[in-house]
PDB file of C-alpha atoms in Angstrom:
ATOM      1  CA  UNK A   1       9.815 -11.547 -29.857  1.00 77.00           C
ATOM      2  CA  UNK A   2      10.848 -12.458 -26.314  1.00 90.00           C
ATOM      3  CA  UNK A   3       9.869  -9.360 -24.345  1.00 94.00           C
ATOM      4  CA  UNK A   4       8.502  -8.403 -20.948  1.00 95.00           C
ATOM      5  CA  UNK A   5       7.447  -4.898 -19.922  1.00 96.00           C
ATOM      6  CA  UNK A   6       6.714  -4.228 -16.259  1.00 96.00           C
ATOM      7  CA  UNK A   7       5.597  -0.716 -15.329  1.00 96.00           C
ATOM      8  CA  UNK A   8       3.557   1.237 -12.807  1.00 94.00           C
ATOM      9  CA  UNK A   9       3.939   3.257  -9.621  1.00 92.00           C
ATOM     10  CA  UNK A  10       3.425   0.306  -7.253  1.00 92.00           C
ATOM     11  CA  UNK A  11       7.083  -0.243  -6.396  1.00 91.00           C
ATOM     12  CA  UNK A  12       6.390  -3.316  -4.279  1.00 90.00           C
ATOM     13  CA  UNK A  13       4.706  -5.291  -7.072  1.00 93.00           C
ATOM     14  CA  UNK A  14       7.067  -4.024  -9.768  1.00 94.00           C
ATOM     15  CA  UNK A  15      10.083  -5.055  -7.674  1.00 92.00           C
ATOM     16  CA  UNK A  16       8.615  -8.492  -6.909  1.00 91.00           C
ATOM     17  CA  UNK A  17       7.895  -9.120 -10.587  1.00 94.00           C
ATOM     18  CA  UNK A  18      11.378  -8.005 -11.564  1.00 93.00           C
ATOM     19  CA  UNK A  19      12.912 -10.395  -9.026  1.00 91.00           C
ATOM     20  CA  UNK A  20      10.729 -13.250 -10.299  1.00 91.00           C
ATOM     21  CA  UNK A  21      11.757 -12.612 -13.921  1.00 94.00           C
ATOM     22  CA  UNK A  22      15.411 -12.423 -12.906  1.00 92.00           C
ATOM     23  CA  UNK A  23      15.220 -15.750 -11.072  1.00 91.00           C
ATOM     24  CA  UNK A  24      13.407 -17.314 -14.026  1.00 92.00           C
ATOM     25  CA  UNK A  25      16.151 -16.133 -16.384  1.00 92.00           C
ATOM     26  CA  UNK A  26      18.853 -17.713 -14.238  1.00 91.00           C
ATOM     27  CA  UNK A  27      16.864 -20.944 -13.919  1.00 90.00           C
ATOM     28  CA  UNK A  28      16.447 -21.085 -17.707  1.00 91.00           C
ATOM     29  CA  UNK A  29      20.206 -20.794 -18.199  1.00 91.00           C
ATOM     30  CA  UNK A  30      20.339 -17.156 -19.323  1.00 92.00           C
ATOM     31  CA  UNK A  31      23.217 -14.840 -18.607  1.00 90.00           C
ATOM     32  CA  UNK A  32      21.828 -11.636 -17.111  1.00 91.00           C
ATOM     33  CA  UNK A  33      22.972  -8.142 -18.044  1.00 91.00           C
ATOM     34  CA  UNK A  34      21.727  -4.890 -16.521  1.00 92.00           C
ATOM     35  CA  UNK A  35      21.273  -1.639 -18.434  1.00 93.00           C
ATOM     36  CA  UNK A  36      19.794   1.742 -17.604  1.00 93.00           C
ATOM     37  CA  UNK A  37      18.126   3.746 -20.340  1.00 92.00           C
ATOM     38  CA  UNK A  38      19.067   6.907 -18.485  1.00 91.00           C
ATOM     39  CA  UNK A  39      22.731   6.228 -19.311  1.00 91.00           C
ATOM     40  CA  UNK A  40      23.444   6.764 -22.987  1.00 85.00           C
ATOM     41  CA  UNK A  41      24.682   3.692 -24.832  1.00 86.00           C
ATOM     42  CA  UNK A  42      24.162   1.154 -22.015  1.00 89.00           C
ATOM     43  CA  UNK A  43      21.288  -0.709 -23.690  1.00 89.00           C
ATOM     44  CA  UNK A  44      23.163  -1.367 -26.930  1.00 88.00           C
ATOM     45  CA  UNK A  45      26.372  -2.134 -25.035  1.00 87.00           C
ATOM     46  CA  UNK A  46      24.605  -4.829 -23.013  1.00 84.00           C
ATOM     47  CA  UNK A  47      23.569  -6.599 -26.218  1.00 79.00           C
ATOM     48  CA  UNK A  48      26.928  -6.252 -27.955  1.00 74.00           C
ATOM     49  CA  UNK A  49      28.628  -8.084 -25.113  1.00 59.00           C
ATOM     50  CA  UNK A  50      26.694 -11.236 -26.014  1.00 55.00           C
ATOM     51  CA  UNK A  51      28.969 -11.762 -29.016  1.00 53.00           C
ATOM     52  CA  UNK A  52      31.708 -13.029 -26.708  1.00 57.00           C
ATOM     53  CA  UNK A  53      29.506 -15.387 -24.662  1.00 60.00           C
ATOM     54  CA  UNK A  54      27.673 -18.408 -26.058  1.00 67.00           C
ATOM     55  CA  UNK A  55      24.975 -18.539 -23.333  1.00 74.00           C
ATOM     56  CA  UNK A  56      21.501 -17.064 -23.974  1.00 89.00           C
ATOM     57  CA  UNK A  57      21.228 -13.471 -22.792  1.00 91.00           C
ATOM     58  CA  UNK A  58      18.582 -11.680 -20.718  1.00 93.00           C
ATOM     59  CA  UNK A  59      18.852  -7.899 -20.660  1.00 93.00           C
ATOM     60  CA  UNK A  60      17.082  -6.056 -17.849  1.00 95.00           C
ATOM     61  CA  UNK A  61      16.522  -2.456 -18.916  1.00 95.00           C
ATOM     62  CA  UNK A  62      15.631   0.104 -16.249  1.00 94.00           C
ATOM     63  CA  UNK A  63      14.051   3.386 -17.387  1.00 94.00           C
ATOM     64  CA  UNK A  64      13.421   2.183 -20.952  1.00 94.00           C
ATOM     65  CA  UNK A  65      11.540   5.395 -21.789  1.00 93.00           C
ATOM     66  CA  UNK A  66      14.821   7.301 -21.450  1.00 93.00           C
ATOM     67  CA  UNK A  67      16.288   5.569 -24.511  1.00 92.00           C
ATOM     68  CA  UNK A  68      13.299   4.394 -26.524  1.00 93.00           C
ATOM     69  CA  UNK A  69      15.132   4.011 -29.839  1.00 93.00           C
ATOM     70  CA  UNK A  70      17.834   1.726 -28.423  1.00 92.00           C
ATOM     71  CA  UNK A  71      15.288  -0.359 -26.534  1.00 93.00           C
ATOM     72  CA  UNK A  72      13.157  -0.863 -29.634  1.00 93.00           C
ATOM     73  CA  UNK A  73      16.238  -1.782 -31.676  1.00 92.00           C
ATOM     74  CA  UNK A  74      17.253  -4.426 -29.150  1.00 91.00           C
ATOM     75  CA  UNK A  75      13.653  -5.609 -28.809  1.00 91.00           C
ATOM     76  CA  UNK A  76      13.391  -6.273 -32.542  1.00 90.00           C
ATOM     77  CA  UNK A  77      16.298  -8.710 -32.248  1.00 89.00           C
ATOM     78  CA  UNK A  78      14.897 -10.612 -29.272  1.00 89.00           C
ATOM     79  CA  UNK A  79      14.364 -14.336 -29.772  1.00 91.00           C
ATOM     80  CA  UNK A  80      14.691 -17.612 -27.871  1.00 91.00           C
ATOM     81  CA  UNK A  81      18.291 -16.749 -27.003  1.00 90.00           C
ATOM     82  CA  UNK A  82      17.784 -13.032 -26.320  1.00 91.00           C
ATOM     83  CA  UNK A  83      15.245 -12.028 -23.711  1.00 93.00           C
ATOM     84  CA  UNK A  84      14.561  -8.327 -23.074  1.00 94.00           C
ATOM     85  CA  UNK A  85      12.889  -7.211 -19.830  1.00 95.00           C
ATOM     86  CA  UNK A  86      11.947  -3.541 -19.464  1.00 96.00           C
ATOM     87  CA  UNK A  87      11.278  -2.185 -15.971  1.00 96.00           C
ATOM     88  CA  UNK A  88       9.724   1.264 -15.546  1.00 95.00           C
ATOM     89  CA  UNK A  89       8.881   2.435 -12.007  1.00 92.00           C
ATOM     90  CA  UNK A  90       6.019   4.625 -13.142  1.00 93.00           C
ATOM     91  CA  UNK A  91       3.144   4.281 -15.545  1.00 93.00           C
ATOM     92  CA  UNK A  92       4.009   4.505 -19.239  1.00 93.00           C
ATOM     93  CA  UNK A  93       1.292   6.390 -21.188  1.00 92.00           C
ATOM     94  CA  UNK A  94      -0.645   4.286 -23.706  1.00 89.00           C
ATOM     95  CA  UNK A  95       0.273   6.787 -26.397  1.00 90.00           C
ATOM     96  CA  UNK A  96       4.021   6.408 -25.801  1.00 91.00           C
ATOM     97  CA  UNK A  97       6.268   5.327 -28.638  1.00 92.00           C
ATOM     98  CA  UNK A  98       7.691   2.575 -26.450  1.00 91.00           C
ATOM     99  CA  UNK A  99       4.358   0.869 -25.793  1.00 89.00           C
ATOM    100  CA  UNK A 100       3.361   1.130 -29.427  1.00 90.00           C
ATOM    101  CA  UNK A 101       6.697  -0.364 -30.483  1.00 90.00           C
ATOM    102  CA  UNK A 102       6.474  -3.287 -28.060  1.00 89.00           C
ATOM    103  CA  UNK A 103       3.152  -4.654 -29.270  1.00 84.00           C
ATOM    104  CA  UNK A 104       4.305  -8.250 -28.968  1.00 85.00           C
ATOM    105  CA  UNK A 105       5.531  -7.846 -25.389  1.00 92.00           C
ATOM    106  CA  UNK A 106       4.066  -9.409 -22.267  1.00 94.00           C
ATOM    107  CA  UNK A 107       2.911  -6.245 -20.471  1.00 94.00           C
ATOM    108  CA  UNK A 108       2.286  -6.045 -16.714  1.00 95.00           C
ATOM    109  CA  UNK A 109       0.939  -2.858 -15.177  1.00 94.00           C
ATOM    110  CA  UNK A 110       0.940  -2.361 -11.395  1.00 94.00           C
ATOM    111  CA  UNK A 111      -0.720   0.828 -10.207  1.00 92.00           C
ATOM    112  CA  UNK A 112      -1.334   2.056  -6.667  1.00 90.00           C
ATOM    113  CA  UNK A 113      -4.906   3.102  -5.873  1.00 89.00           C
ATOM    114  CA  UNK A 114      -5.510   6.835  -6.024  1.00 84.00           C
ATOM    115  CA  UNK A 115      -8.692   6.918  -3.932  1.00 84.00           C
ATOM    116  CA  UNK A 116      -9.144   5.796  -0.286  1.00 80.00           C
ATOM    117  CA  UNK A 117     -12.054   3.497  -1.134  1.00 84.00           C
ATOM    118  CA  UNK A 118      -9.902   1.685  -3.700  1.00 89.00           C
ATOM    119  CA  UNK A 119      -7.332   0.535  -1.138  1.00 88.00           C
ATOM    120  CA  UNK A 120      -9.263  -2.434   0.283  1.00 90.00           C
ATOM    121  CA  UNK A 121     -10.283  -3.913  -3.117  1.00 92.00           C
ATOM    122  CA  UNK A 122      -6.696  -3.471  -4.300  1.00 93.00           C
ATOM    123  CA  UNK A 123      -5.425  -5.359  -1.242  1.00 93.00           C
ATOM    124  CA  UNK A 124      -7.967  -8.139  -1.764  1.00 94.00           C
ATOM    125  CA  UNK A 125      -7.015  -8.525  -5.423  1.00 94.00           C
ATOM    126  CA  UNK A 126      -3.330  -8.665  -4.496  1.00 95.00           C
ATOM    127  CA  UNK A 127      -3.956 -11.306  -1.824  1.00 94.00           C
ATOM    128  CA  UNK A 128      -5.977 -13.503  -4.172  1.00 96.00           C
ATOM    129  CA  UNK A 129      -3.298 -13.368  -6.875  1.00 94.00           C
ATOM    130  CA  UNK A 130      -0.516 -13.932  -4.335  1.00 94.00           C
ATOM    131  CA  UNK A 131      -2.176 -17.028  -2.889  1.00 95.00           C
ATOM    132  CA  UNK A 132      -2.637 -18.398  -6.411  1.00 94.00           C
ATOM    133  CA  UNK A 133       1.012 -17.658  -7.176  1.00 92.00           C
ATOM    134  CA  UNK A 134       1.972 -19.696  -4.097  1.00 93.00           C
ATOM    135  CA  UNK A 135      -0.184 -22.610  -5.233  1.00 94.00           C
ATOM    136  CA  UNK A 136      -3.141 -22.049  -2.915  1.00 95.00           C
ATOM    137  CA  UNK A 137      -6.635 -20.677  -3.055  1.00 95.00           C
ATOM    138  CA  UNK A 138      -8.196 -18.245  -0.594  1.00 95.00           C
ATOM    139  CA  UNK A 139     -11.769 -17.040  -0.562  1.00 94.00           C
ATOM    140  CA  UNK A 140     -12.491 -13.426  -1.424  1.00 94.00           C
ATOM    141  CA  UNK A 141     -14.438 -12.980   1.823  1.00 92.00           C
ATOM    142  CA  UNK A 142     -11.539 -14.271   3.925  1.00 92.00           C
ATOM    143  CA  UNK A 143      -9.139 -12.020   2.069  1.00 93.00           C
ATOM    144  CA  UNK A 144     -11.470  -9.102   2.703  1.00 90.00           C
ATOM    145  CA  UNK A 145     -11.518  -9.908   6.421  1.00 88.00           C
ATOM    146  CA  UNK A 146      -7.719 -10.023   6.494  1.00 88.00           C
ATOM    147  CA  UNK A 147      -7.474  -6.631   4.795  1.00 88.00           C
ATOM    148  CA  UNK A 148      -9.987  -5.203   7.273  1.00 83.00           C
ATOM    149  CA  UNK A 149      -7.862  -6.534  10.147  1.00 78.00           C
ATOM    150  CA  UNK A 150      -4.304  -5.645   9.113  1.00 79.00           C
ATOM    151  CA  UNK A 151      -4.849  -2.955   6.486  1.00 80.00           C
ATOM    152  CA  UNK A 152      -4.181  -2.801   2.754  1.00 86.00           C
ATOM    153  CA  UNK A 153      -0.403  -2.314   2.794  1.00 86.00           C
ATOM    154  CA  UNK A 154       0.933  -4.858   0.293  1.00 90.00           C
ATOM    155  CA  UNK A 155       4.124  -5.823   2.197  1.00 87.00           C
ATOM    156  CA  UNK A 156       2.012  -6.552   5.285  1.00 84.00           C
ATOM    157  CA  UNK A 157      -0.475  -8.645   3.301  1.00 90.00           C
ATOM    158  CA  UNK A 158       2.368 -10.484   1.589  1.00 90.00           C
ATOM    159  CA  UNK A 159       3.859 -11.530   4.923  1.00 85.00           C
ATOM    160  CA  UNK A 160       0.510 -12.637   6.354  1.00 87.00           C
ATOM    161  CA  UNK A 161      -0.360 -14.709   3.264  1.00 91.00           C
ATOM    162  CA  UNK A 162       3.151 -16.155   3.146  1.00 89.00           C
ATOM    163  CA  UNK A 163       2.953 -17.387   6.761  1.00 87.00           C
ATOM    164  CA  UNK A 164      -0.534 -18.809   6.284  1.00 89.00           C
ATOM    165  CA  UNK A 165       0.567 -20.564   3.081  1.00 91.00           C
ATOM    166  CA  UNK A 166       3.498 -22.190   4.880  1.00 89.00           C
ATOM    167  CA  UNK A 167       1.159 -23.512   7.559  1.00 88.00           C
ATOM    168  CA  UNK A 168      -1.357 -24.724   4.974  1.00 90.00           C
ATOM    169  CA  UNK A 169       1.449 -26.458   3.095  1.00 90.00           C
ATOM    170  CA  UNK A 170       2.587 -28.266   6.226  1.00 86.00           C
ATOM    171  CA  UNK A 171      -0.943 -29.650   6.503  1.00 88.00           C
ATOM    172  CA  UNK A 172      -0.941 -30.638   2.812  1.00 90.00           C
ATOM    173  CA  UNK A 173      -3.913 -28.315   2.297  1.00 91.00           C
ATOM    174  CA  UNK A 174      -4.678 -26.686  -1.042  1.00 93.00           C
ATOM    175  CA  UNK A 175      -6.624 -23.739   0.365  1.00 94.00           C
ATOM    176  CA  UNK A 176      -5.718 -21.102   2.937  1.00 94.00           C
ATOM    177  CA  UNK A 177      -8.489 -21.093   5.515  1.00 92.00           C
ATOM    178  CA  UNK A 178      -9.445 -18.841   8.407  1.00 90.00           C
ATOM    179  CA  UNK A 179      -7.697 -21.089  10.946  1.00 88.00           C
ATOM    180  CA  UNK A 180      -4.386 -20.721   9.095  1.00 89.00           C
ATOM    181  CA  UNK A 181      -4.731 -16.930   9.156  1.00 87.00           C
ATOM    182  CA  UNK A 182      -5.684 -16.862  12.833  1.00 82.00           C
ATOM    183  CA  UNK A 183      -2.772 -19.065  13.882  1.00 79.00           C
ATOM    184  CA  UNK A 184      -0.138 -17.026  12.072  1.00 73.00           C
ATOM    185  CA  UNK A 185      -1.455 -13.462  11.960  1.00 67.00           C
ATOM    186  CA  UNK A 186       0.618 -10.778  13.625  1.00 53.00           C
ATOM    187  CA  UNK A 187      -1.274  -8.113  15.497  1.00 51.00           C
ATOM    188  CA  UNK A 188      -0.020  -5.387  13.176  1.00 47.00           C
ATOM    189  CA  UNK A 189      -3.325  -3.540  13.009  1.00 47.00           C
ATOM    190  CA  UNK A 190      -3.508  -3.573  16.773  1.00 49.00           C
ATOM    191  CA  UNK A 191      -0.124  -1.984  17.437  1.00 58.00           C
ATOM    192  CA  UNK A 192       0.044   0.880  14.923  1.00 71.00           C
ATOM    193  CA  UNK A 193      -1.559   4.290  15.586  1.00 81.00           C
ATOM    194  CA  UNK A 194      -4.253   3.428  13.022  1.00 80.00           C
ATOM    195  CA  UNK A 195      -5.767   1.282  15.775  1.00 82.00           C
ATOM    196  CA  UNK A 196      -6.616   4.492  17.634  1.00 88.00           C
ATOM    197  CA  UNK A 197      -8.967   5.759  14.922  1.00 89.00           C
ATOM    198  CA  UNK A 198     -11.888   3.336  15.418  1.00 88.00           C
ATOM    199  CA  UNK A 199     -12.388   4.070  19.145  1.00 90.00           C
ATOM    200  CA  UNK A 200     -11.922   7.769  18.414  1.00 93.00           C
ATOM    201  CA  UNK A 201     -14.709   7.570  15.824  1.00 92.00           C
ATOM    202  CA  UNK A 202     -17.113   6.040  18.348  1.00 91.00           C
ATOM    203  CA  UNK A 203     -16.082   8.173  21.336  1.00 92.00           C
ATOM    204  CA  UNK A 204     -15.082   5.098  23.346  1.00 90.00           C
ATOM    205  CA  UNK A 205     -12.523   6.008  26.053  1.00 90.00           C
ATOM    206  CA  UNK A 206     -12.190   2.392  27.189  1.00 89.00           C
ATOM    207  CA  UNK A 207     -11.361   1.089  23.712  1.00 89.00           C
ATOM    208  CA  UNK A 208      -9.072   4.049  23.072  1.00 91.00           C
ATOM    209  CA  UNK A 209      -7.096   3.375  26.251  1.00 90.00           C
ATOM    210  CA  UNK A 210      -6.761  -0.329  25.364  1.00 86.00           C
ATOM    211  CA  UNK A 211      -5.563   0.488  21.849  1.00 85.00           C
ATOM    212  CA  UNK A 212      -3.147   3.121  23.173  1.00 87.00           C
ATOM    213  CA  UNK A 213      -1.627   0.603  25.593  1.00 84.00           C
ATOM    214  CA  UNK A 214      -1.000  -1.835  22.719  1.00 81.00           C
ATOM    215  CA  UNK A 215       0.543   0.892  20.580  1.00 83.00           C
ATOM    216  CA  UNK A 216       2.853   2.010  23.379  1.00 81.00           C
ATOM    217  CA  UNK A 217       3.803  -1.537  24.326  1.00 77.00           C
ATOM    218  CA  UNK A 218       4.892  -2.543  20.843  1.00 73.00           C
ATOM    219  CA  UNK A 219       6.340   0.751  19.589  1.00 71.00           C
ATOM    220  CA  UNK A 220      10.092   0.648  19.097  1.00 68.00           C
ATOM    221  CA  UNK A 221      10.319   4.313  20.105  1.00 80.00           C
ATOM    222  CA  UNK A 222       8.022   7.015  21.413  1.00 85.00           C
ATOM    223  CA  UNK A 223       4.930   6.890  19.147  1.00 88.00           C
ATOM    224  CA  UNK A 224       3.617  10.378  19.966  1.00 90.00           C
ATOM    225  CA  UNK A 225       4.538  12.163  16.725  1.00 91.00           C
ATOM    226  CA  UNK A 226       3.477   9.195  14.584  1.00 87.00           C
ATOM    227  CA  UNK A 227       0.142   8.903  16.383  1.00 89.00           C
ATOM    228  CA  UNK A 228      -0.437  12.647  16.226  1.00 90.00           C
ATOM    229  CA  UNK A 229       0.211  12.716  12.466  1.00 90.00           C
ATOM    230  CA  UNK A 230      -2.181   9.804  11.833  1.00 88.00           C
ATOM    231  CA  UNK A 231      -4.956  11.212  14.013  1.00 92.00           C
ATOM    232  CA  UNK A 232      -4.577  14.852  12.949  1.00 92.00           C
ATOM    233  CA  UNK A 233      -5.102  13.985   9.301  1.00 90.00           C
ATOM    234  CA  UNK A 234      -8.374  12.229  10.114  1.00 92.00           C
ATOM    235  CA  UNK A 235      -9.607  14.843  12.584  1.00 94.00           C
ATOM    236  CA  UNK A 236      -8.990  17.670  10.101  1.00 93.00           C
ATOM    237  CA  UNK A 237     -11.293  15.894   7.643  1.00 92.00           C
ATOM    238  CA  UNK A 238     -13.941  15.485  10.365  1.00 94.00           C
ATOM    239  CA  UNK A 239     -13.615  19.178  11.198  1.00 94.00           C
ATOM    240  CA  UNK A 240     -14.228  20.211   7.591  1.00 92.00           C
ATOM    241  CA  UNK A 241     -17.329  18.025   7.352  1.00 94.00           C
ATOM    242  CA  UNK A 242     -18.666  18.955  10.807  1.00 94.00           C
ATOM    243  CA  UNK A 243     -18.300  22.655  10.073  1.00 94.00           C
ATOM    244  CA  UNK A 244     -20.069  22.250   6.733  1.00 92.00           C
ATOM    245  CA  UNK A 245     -22.942  20.308   8.303  1.00 92.00           C
ATOM    246  CA  UNK A 246     -23.373  22.911  11.028  1.00 93.00           C
ATOM    247  CA  UNK A 247     -23.549  25.616   8.353  1.00 93.00           C
ATOM    248  CA  UNK A 248     -26.000  23.561   6.248  1.00 93.00           C
ATOM    249  CA  UNK A 249     -23.551  23.211   3.372  1.00 92.00           C
ATOM    250  CA  UNK A 250     -24.514  20.210   1.166  1.00 92.00           C
ATOM    251  CA  UNK A 251     -22.178  17.247   1.598  1.00 90.00           C
ATOM    252  CA  UNK A 252     -21.909  17.011  -2.179  1.00 91.00           C
ATOM    253  CA  UNK A 253     -20.304  20.459  -2.247  1.00 90.00           C
ATOM    254  CA  UNK A 254     -17.911  19.527   0.550  1.00 88.00           C
ATOM    255  CA  UNK A 255     -16.858  16.330  -1.247  1.00 88.00           C
ATOM    256  CA  UNK A 256     -16.261  18.231  -4.477  1.00 88.00           C
ATOM    257  CA  UNK A 257     -14.277  20.952  -2.695  1.00 87.00           C
ATOM    258  CA  UNK A 258     -12.069  18.405  -0.899  1.00 84.00           C
ATOM    259  CA  UNK A 259     -11.731  16.114  -3.899  1.00 83.00           C
ATOM    260  CA  UNK A 260     -13.284  13.209  -2.014  1.00 84.00           C
ATOM    261  CA  UNK A 261     -15.713  10.525  -3.150  1.00 84.00           C
ATOM    262  CA  UNK A 262     -19.278  11.290  -2.015  1.00 86.00           C
ATOM    263  CA  UNK A 263     -19.952   7.684  -0.957  1.00 87.00           C
ATOM    264  CA  UNK A 264     -16.816   7.716   1.179  1.00 85.00           C
ATOM    265  CA  UNK A 265     -17.814  10.994   2.802  1.00 89.00           C
ATOM    266  CA  UNK A 266     -21.339   9.799   3.588  1.00 89.00           C
ATOM    267  CA  UNK A 267     -20.424   6.342   4.845  1.00 87.00           C
ATOM    268  CA  UNK A 268     -16.997   6.774   6.394  1.00 87.00           C
ATOM    269  CA  UNK A 269     -16.639  10.407   7.458  1.00 91.00           C
ATOM    270  CA  UNK A 270     -20.055  11.897   8.204  1.00 93.00           C
ATOM    271  CA  UNK A 271     -20.920   9.896  11.353  1.00 93.00           C
ATOM    272  CA  UNK A 272     -17.697  10.502  13.337  1.00 94.00           C
ATOM    273  CA  UNK A 273     -17.660  14.113  12.140  1.00 94.00           C
ATOM    274  CA  UNK A 274     -21.151  14.781  13.487  1.00 94.00           C
ATOM    275  CA  UNK A 275     -20.422  12.864  16.702  1.00 94.00           C
ATOM    276  CA  UNK A 276     -17.487  15.139  17.443  1.00 95.00           C
ATOM    277  CA  UNK A 277     -18.841  18.351  15.976  1.00 94.00           C
ATOM    278  CA  UNK A 278     -16.594  21.249  15.050  1.00 93.00           C
ATOM    279  CA  UNK A 279     -15.907  22.208  18.663  1.00 93.00           C
ATOM    280  CA  UNK A 280     -14.976  18.638  19.572  1.00 93.00           C
ATOM    281  CA  UNK A 281     -12.642  18.392  16.581  1.00 93.00           C
ATOM    282  CA  UNK A 282     -10.949  21.641  17.590  1.00 94.00           C
ATOM    283  CA  UNK A 283     -10.461  20.238  21.106  1.00 92.00           C
ATOM    284  CA  UNK A 284      -8.912  17.095  19.647  1.00 93.00           C
ATOM    285  CA  UNK A 285      -6.546  19.062  17.427  1.00 93.00           C
ATOM    286  CA  UNK A 286      -5.511  21.171  20.413  1.00 92.00           C
ATOM    287  CA  UNK A 287      -4.760  18.006  22.406  1.00 90.00           C
ATOM    288  CA  UNK A 288      -2.674  16.581  19.563  1.00 91.00           C
ATOM    289  CA  UNK A 289      -0.805  19.860  19.082  1.00 91.00           C
ATOM    290  CA  UNK A 290      -0.042  20.039  22.811  1.00 89.00           C
ATOM    291  CA  UNK A 291       1.401  16.518  22.736  1.00 89.00           C
ATOM    292  CA  UNK A 292       3.704  17.459  19.853  1.00 89.00           C
ATOM    293  CA  UNK A 293       4.903  20.482  21.804  1.00 89.00           C
ATOM    294  CA  UNK A 294       5.654  18.203  24.766  1.00 86.00           C
ATOM    295  CA  UNK A 295       7.833  16.023  22.521  1.00 88.00           C
ATOM    296  CA  UNK A 296       9.820  19.011  21.285  1.00 85.00           C
ATOM    297  CA  UNK A 297      10.231  20.348  24.803  1.00 85.00           C
ATOM    298  CA  UNK A 298      11.617  17.027  26.031  1.00 84.00           C
ATOM    299  CA  UNK A 299       8.719  15.946  28.275  1.00 79.00           C
ATOM    300  CA  UNK A 300       9.181  12.595  30.018  1.00 77.00           C
ATOM    301  CA  UNK A 301       5.970  10.890  28.816  1.00 83.00           C
ATOM    302  CA  UNK A 302       4.506  12.765  25.824  1.00 88.00           C
ATOM    303  CA  UNK A 303       2.441   9.805  24.624  1.00 90.00           C
ATOM    304  CA  UNK A 304       0.759   9.499  28.009  1.00 89.00           C
ATOM    305  CA  UNK A 305      -0.087  13.189  27.776  1.00 88.00           C
ATOM    306  CA  UNK A 306      -1.594  12.661  24.322  1.00 91.00           C
ATOM    307  CA  UNK A 307      -3.728   9.773  25.562  1.00 91.00           C
ATOM    308  CA  UNK A 308      -4.950  11.656  28.655  1.00 91.00           C
ATOM    309  CA  UNK A 309      -5.857  14.774  26.710  1.00 90.00           C
ATOM    310  CA  UNK A 310      -7.677  12.845  23.990  1.00 92.00           C
ATOM    311  CA  UNK A 311      -9.643  10.860  26.565  1.00 92.00           C
ATOM    312  CA  UNK A 312     -10.505  14.117  28.345  1.00 91.00           C
ATOM    313  CA  UNK A 313     -11.787  15.529  25.058  1.00 91.00           C
ATOM    314  CA  UNK A 314     -13.855  12.355  24.587  1.00 91.00           C
ATOM    315  CA  UNK A 315     -15.411  12.572  28.015  1.00 90.00           C
ATOM    316  CA  UNK A 316     -16.211  16.257  27.571  1.00 90.00           C
ATOM    317  CA  UNK A 317     -17.813  15.576  24.198  1.00 89.00           C
ATOM    318  CA  UNK A 318     -19.834  12.666  25.560  1.00 82.00           C
ATOM    319  CA  UNK A 319     -21.126  14.972  28.264  1.00 76.00           C
ATOM    320  CA  UNK A 320     -22.341  17.390  25.595  1.00 51.00           C
ATOM    321  CA  UNK A 321     -24.270  14.773  23.626  1.00 48.00           C
TER     322      UNK A 321
END
């Protein structure tokens, strides 16, 4: 059998793997046909067309679970001159008839993390495999530092590793080192609203103002609504925890009620939540809501209003501590 099955809900990795398999098929001299299992008869039609062409055939089947019988029939006929590649943009259950019928296939499963604390390890694993794919090595600690700096978004990590690999290649190096990262890294983490969270956690007006200036400077358009959405989500979580702590509700119960990991709540949420307290969180949410209203009412500088009101809330909270 000459089969590949790529599935999972991580569209970025599934798409990259599909593109790599497509390029490999062309490089190996295969003629490529596309079929969609969601369209009745397309899978079998793609194979029948090979009768009129002498070149080896590679059939890329999207949504193979939609036409399992046809896919399995074509798969049974795969050989050195017939390559079948199944692409499913969600996870196929282990009990599915398709997976059971493709036992001899090369199976690749790419799944997005479902928990916040899984994001960083997932990004590190992706970076390590990507560097290896590009012919380089990178230490796990360096990859972890990169994820901490720019976040765990796979497209962002791909671009950062790609640039560092190019620089390392120009130096005839076999390993991506910290100096390569530093010389090529874009300040992505410093110009998105996520950069506002850390100084907000520590009640640092100076750091918040610096981060806000970077966000505003590099934003392609007014960042008020984006920033408000990012911050509101975090502050609402702090409010829930702060209120629970003030009412002596066990953190374990709060984590279970919110569907959050207890370690994450204790180590990532509890400190900023108690620093702000429920009243401070309410003040923050009011400031963010007011900035959104200013956007809708056509105010001249809504982001400046957001920054000023958040800093005011910080200063008031610091005065209460």
